[in-house]
Amino acid sequence: MTSAPALPELAYAFTIVAEVDPGLPIERRAGESLEIIPITGGSVSGRISGTVQPGGADWCLYRNDGALNVEARYWIRTDDGDVVDVVNLGRIAPGSAPDAADGLFMSTPQFRTTAPGLQWLTQRVFVGRAEAFGTHTTIDVFEVVA
């Protein structure tokens, strides 16, 4: 019998607070609905700091099997003037996250940037602990450390 592999550790990296407008219904069919939640601004603090730029959005697909798919696409301008592209995917299976009804979910953010000092964002794996509120979503971003 083999033993289970060691679990990776998580190291806190930064927090993103994305301000949002109310969702806009886009499509409804076969028990599913898709809505877009506009991202209007926000802040970033931690290992990087800056602002979430307006113009991004969060696409939420409420599936007919009770699961929820979330795909957010937006960008950050750091306090140093660097630009970071963010794609953040989340998925909630029915019954897998008891707090999901309260707006809590997990995600897998990915980052792109040409900034030399931020290449670590493009080279590592991250997970996010997100919580949605009426006016904003807060994502605590953790680096997965092997």
Short mmCIF file of N, CA, C and O in Angstrom, two decimals, residues 7-70:
data_model
loop_
_atom_site.label_atom_id
_atom_site.label_comp_id
_atom_site.label_asym_id
_atom_site.label_seq_id
_atom_site.Cartn_x
_atom_site.Cartn_y
_atom_site.Cartn_z
N LEU A 7 0.71 17.00 0.86
CA LEU A 7 -0.13 18.06 0.33
C LEU A 7 0.70 19.30 0.03
O LEU A 7 1.62 19.64 0.78
N PRO A 8 0.39 20.00 -1.05
CA PRO A 8 1.08 21.28 -1.28
C PRO A 8 0.62 22.29 -0.23
O PRO A 8 -0.45 22.15 0.37
N GLU A 9 1.43 23.30 -0.03
CA GLU A 9 1.08 24.36 0.90
C GLU A 9 0.57 25.56 0.12
O GLU A 9 0.80 25.67 -1.09
N LEU A 10 -0.11 26.45 0.80
CA LEU A 10 -0.58 27.69 0.21
C LEU A 10 0.09 28.85 0.91
O LEU A 10 0.21 28.86 2.14
N ALA A 11 0.53 29.83 0.14
CA ALA A 11 1.13 31.05 0.68
C ALA A 11 0.30 32.24 0.20
O ALA A 11 0.07 32.39 -1.01
N TYR A 12 -0.16 33.06 1.13
CA TYR A 12 -0.95 34.23 0.77
C TYR A 12 -0.14 35.14 -0.14
O TYR A 12 1.03 35.43 0.14
N ALA A 13 -0.76 35.62 -1.22
CA ALA A 13 -0.08 36.51 -2.15
C ALA A 13 -0.67 37.93 -2.11
O ALA A 13 0.05 38.88 -1.88
N PHE A 14 -1.99 38.04 -2.33
CA PHE A 14 -2.61 39.36 -2.33
C PHE A 14 -4.13 39.21 -2.34
O PHE A 14 -4.65 38.10 -2.52
N THR A 15 -4.81 40.32 -2.14
CA THR A 15 -6.28 40.35 -2.16
C THR A 15 -6.74 41.30 -3.25
O THR A 15 -6.23 42.41 -3.38
N ILE A 16 -7.71 40.82 -4.03
CA ILE A 16 -8.35 41.64 -5.06
C ILE A 16 -9.76 41.94 -4.59
O ILE A 16 -10.50 41.03 -4.20
N VAL A 17 -10.14 43.21 -4.61
CA VAL A 17 -11.52 43.62 -4.35
C VAL A 17 -12.04 44.21 -5.65
O VAL A 17 -11.60 45.30 -6.06
N ALA A 18 -12.91 43.47 -6.33
CA ALA A 18 -13.46 43.91 -7.62
C ALA A 18 -14.86 44.48 -7.39
O ALA A 18 -15.76 43.76 -6.94
N GLU A 19 -15.00 45.77 -7.67
CA GLU A 19 -16.31 46.41 -7.55
C GLU A 19 -17.15 46.03 -8.75
O GLU A 19 -16.63 45.95 -9.88
N VAL A 20 -18.44 45.78 -8.53
CA VAL A 20 -19.31 45.30 -9.60
C VAL A 20 -20.63 46.05 -9.64
O VAL A 20 -21.08 46.60 -8.63
N ASP A 21 -21.23 46.06 -10.82
CA ASP A 21 -22.60 46.53 -11.00
C ASP A 21 -23.52 45.31 -10.96
O ASP A 21 -23.05 44.17 -11.03
N PRO A 22 -24.83 45.52 -10.87
CA PRO A 22 -25.76 44.39 -10.89
C PRO A 22 -25.61 43.57 -12.18
O PRO A 22 -25.26 44.10 -13.24
N GLY A 23 -25.90 42.28 -12.06
CA GLY A 23 -25.80 41.38 -13.21
C GLY A 23 -26.81 41.69 -14.29
O GLY A 23 -27.90 42.18 -14.03
N LEU A 24 -26.40 41.39 -15.53
CA LEU A 24 -27.25 41.59 -16.70
C LEU A 24 -27.57 40.24 -17.31
O LEU A 24 -26.66 39.53 -17.76
N PRO A 25 -28.85 39.83 -17.33
CA PRO A 25 -29.18 38.54 -17.94
C PRO A 25 -28.89 38.56 -19.43
O PRO A 25 -29.22 39.51 -20.13
N ILE A 26 -28.24 37.50 -19.90
CA ILE A 26 -27.85 37.40 -21.31
C ILE A 26 -28.65 36.32 -22.03
O ILE A 26 -29.09 36.50 -23.14
N GLU A 27 -28.81 35.17 -21.35
CA GLU A 27 -29.46 34.04 -22.02
C GLU A 27 -30.11 33.14 -20.98
O GLU A 27 -29.55 32.91 -19.91
N ARG A 28 -31.28 32.61 -21.33
CA ARG A 28 -31.95 31.61 -20.49
C ARG A 28 -32.51 30.55 -21.42
O ARG A 28 -33.22 30.86 -22.38
N ARG A 29 -32.14 29.28 -21.10
CA ARG A 29 -32.70 28.18 -21.88
C ARG A 29 -32.43 26.87 -21.16
O ARG A 29 -31.43 26.72 -20.46
N ALA A 30 -33.33 25.94 -21.31
CA ALA A 30 -33.21 24.58 -20.77
C ALA A 30 -32.79 24.58 -19.30
O ALA A 30 -31.95 23.81 -18.89
N GLY A 31 -33.36 25.47 -18.52
CA GLY A 31 -33.07 25.49 -17.10
C GLY A 31 -31.74 26.13 -16.72
O GLY A 31 -31.34 26.09 -15.57
N GLU A 32 -31.04 26.71 -17.69
CA GLU A 32 -29.78 27.38 -17.42
C GLU A 32 -29.92 28.87 -17.71
O GLU A 32 -30.77 29.28 -18.49
N SER A 33 -29.07 29.65 -17.04
CA SER A 33 -29.06 31.07 -17.35
C SER A 33 -27.64 31.59 -17.29
O SER A 33 -26.80 31.10 -16.53
N LEU A 34 -27.39 32.57 -18.14
CA LEU A 34 -26.08 33.21 -18.21
C LEU A 34 -26.28 34.69 -17.94
O LEU A 34 -27.18 35.32 -18.50
N GLU A 35 -25.45 35.23 -17.05
CA GLU A 35 -25.49 36.66 -16.83
C GLU A 35 -24.08 37.22 -16.80
O GLU A 35 -23.13 36.51 -16.49
N ILE A 36 -23.97 38.49 -17.15
CA ILE A 36 -22.70 39.20 -17.11
C ILE A 36 -22.78 40.21 -15.98
O ILE A 36 -23.75 40.97 -15.87
N ILE A 37 -21.74 40.19 -15.14
CA ILE A 37 -21.64 41.14 -14.05
C ILE A 37 -20.50 42.10 -14.38
O ILE A 37 -19.33 41.70 -14.37
N PRO A 38 -20.80 43.35 -14.71
CA PRO A 38 -19.74 44.30 -15.06
C PRO A 38 -18.82 44.60 -13.88
O PRO A 38 -19.28 44.79 -12.76
N ILE A 39 -17.52 44.63 -14.14
CA ILE A 39 -16.53 45.02 -13.14
C ILE A 39 -16.22 46.49 -13.38
O ILE A 39 -15.82 46.88 -14.49
N THR A 40 -16.40 47.31 -12.35
CA THR A 40 -16.32 48.77 -12.51
C THR A 40 -15.08 49.40 -11.88
O THR A 40 -14.88 50.60 -12.01
N GLY A 41 -14.26 48.62 -11.20
CA GLY A 41 -13.06 49.15 -10.55
C GLY A 41 -12.69 48.25 -9.38
O GLY A 41 -13.14 47.12 -9.29
N GLY A 42 -11.87 48.78 -8.48
CA GLY A 42 -11.51 48.02 -7.31
C GLY A 42 -10.07 48.25 -6.90
O GLY A 42 -9.39 49.16 -7.40
N SER A 43 -9.59 47.39 -6.03
CA SER A 43 -8.24 47.55 -5.48
C SER A 43 -7.54 46.20 -5.34
O SER A 43 -8.18 45.16 -5.31
N VAL A 44 -6.21 46.27 -5.25
CA VAL A 44 -5.37 45.10 -5.03
C VAL A 44 -4.38 45.46 -3.94
O VAL A 44 -3.77 46.53 -3.99
N SER A 45 -4.22 44.58 -2.95
CA SER A 45 -3.25 44.84 -1.88
C SER A 45 -2.58 43.54 -1.47
O SER A 45 -3.18 42.47 -1.52
N GLY A 46 -1.32 43.63 -1.08
CA GLY A 46 -0.53 42.47 -0.69
C GLY A 46 0.82 42.53 -1.38
O GLY A 46 1.44 43.59 -1.44
N ARG A 47 1.28 41.39 -1.92
CA ARG A 47 2.57 41.36 -2.62
C ARG A 47 2.59 42.26 -3.85
O ARG A 47 3.65 42.69 -4.28
N ILE A 48 1.42 42.51 -4.42
CA ILE A 48 1.29 43.56 -5.42
C ILE A 48 0.17 44.48 -4.95
O ILE A 48 -0.72 44.06 -4.20
N SER A 49 0.23 45.73 -5.36
CA SER A 49 -0.84 46.66 -5.02
C SER A 49 -1.15 47.50 -6.24
O SER A 49 -0.28 47.75 -7.08
N GLY A 50 -2.40 47.89 -6.33
CA GLY A 50 -2.82 48.67 -7.47
C GLY A 50 -4.32 48.78 -7.52
O GLY A 50 -5.01 48.63 -6.50
N THR A 51 -4.84 48.99 -8.74
CA THR A 51 -6.27 49.15 -8.92
C THR A 51 -6.79 48.20 -10.00
O THR A 51 -6.12 47.92 -10.99
N VAL A 52 -7.99 47.71 -9.77
CA VAL A 52 -8.72 46.95 -10.78
C VAL A 52 -9.31 47.99 -11.72
O VAL A 52 -9.98 48.94 -11.29
N GLN A 53 -9.05 47.84 -13.00
CA GLN A 53 -9.51 48.82 -13.99
C GLN A 53 -10.95 48.50 -14.43
O GLN A 53 -11.32 47.34 -14.56
N PRO A 54 -11.75 49.53 -14.64
CA PRO A 54 -13.12 49.29 -15.12
C PRO A 54 -13.11 48.72 -16.53
O PRO A 54 -12.18 48.94 -17.30
N GLY A 55 -14.16 47.98 -16.84
CA GLY A 55 -14.31 47.46 -18.19
C GLY A 55 -14.28 45.94 -18.28
O GLY A 55 -14.63 45.39 -19.31
N GLY A 56 -13.88 45.27 -17.22
CA GLY A 56 -13.92 43.81 -17.22
C GLY A 56 -15.31 43.32 -16.86
O GLY A 56 -16.24 44.10 -16.64
N ALA A 57 -15.46 42.00 -16.81
CA ALA A 57 -16.76 41.43 -16.45
C ALA A 57 -16.58 40.01 -15.93
O ALA A 57 -15.56 39.37 -16.12
N ASP A 58 -17.63 39.57 -15.29
CA ASP A 58 -17.73 38.23 -14.74
C ASP A 58 -18.91 37.55 -15.43
O ASP A 58 -20.03 38.06 -15.38
N TRP A 59 -18.65 36.44 -16.12
CA TRP A 59 -19.71 35.69 -16.78
C TRP A 59 -20.10 34.54 -15.85
O TRP A 59 -19.27 33.69 -15.52
N CYS A 60 -21.36 34.50 -15.44
CA CYS A 60 -21.86 33.47 -14.52
C CYS A 60 -22.87 32.59 -15.23
O CYS A 60 -23.91 33.08 -15.68
N LEU A 61 -22.56 31.31 -15.31
CA LEU A 61 -23.48 30.34 -15.92
C LEU A 61 -24.09 29.50 -14.81
O LEU A 61 -23.38 28.74 -14.13
N TYR A 62 -25.39 29.67 -14.61
CA TYR A 62 -26.14 28.87 -13.64
C TYR A 62 -26.65 27.66 -14.40
O TYR A 62 -27.54 27.77 -15.25
N ARG A 63 -26.04 26.50 -14.12
CA ARG A 63 -26.33 25.29 -14.89
C ARG A 63 -27.59 24.59 -14.39
O ARG A 63 -27.95 24.70 -13.22
N ASN A 64 -28.21 23.80 -15.27
CA ASN A 64 -29.44 23.11 -14.89
C ASN A 64 -29.19 21.94 -13.94
O ASN A 64 -30.12 21.39 -13.38
N ASP A 65 -27.92 21.55 -13.74
CA ASP A 65 -27.62 20.48 -12.77
C ASP A 65 -27.31 21.06 -11.38
O ASP A 65 -26.91 20.34 -10.48
N GLY A 66 -27.50 22.37 -11.22
CA GLY A 66 -27.27 23.01 -9.92
C GLY A 66 -25.87 23.56 -9.74
O GLY A 66 -25.59 24.25 -8.76
N ALA A 67 -24.97 23.25 -10.66
CA ALA A 67 -23.61 23.79 -10.57
C ALA A 67 -23.57 25.22 -11.09
O ALA A 67 -24.49 25.67 -11.80
N LEU A 68 -22.52 25.93 -10.74
CA LEU A 68 -22.32 27.30 -11.19
C LEU A 68 -20.92 27.42 -11.74
O LEU A 68 -19.94 27.02 -11.10
N ASN A 69 -20.80 27.94 -12.96
CA ASN A 69 -19.51 28.24 -13.57
C ASN A 69 -19.33 29.75 -13.57
O ASN A 69 -20.23 30.47 -13.98
N VAL A 70 -18.15 30.19 -13.14
CA VAL A 70 -17.84 31.61 -13.09
C VAL A 70 -16.57 31.84 -13.89
O VAL A 70 -15.59 31.11 -13.73
#
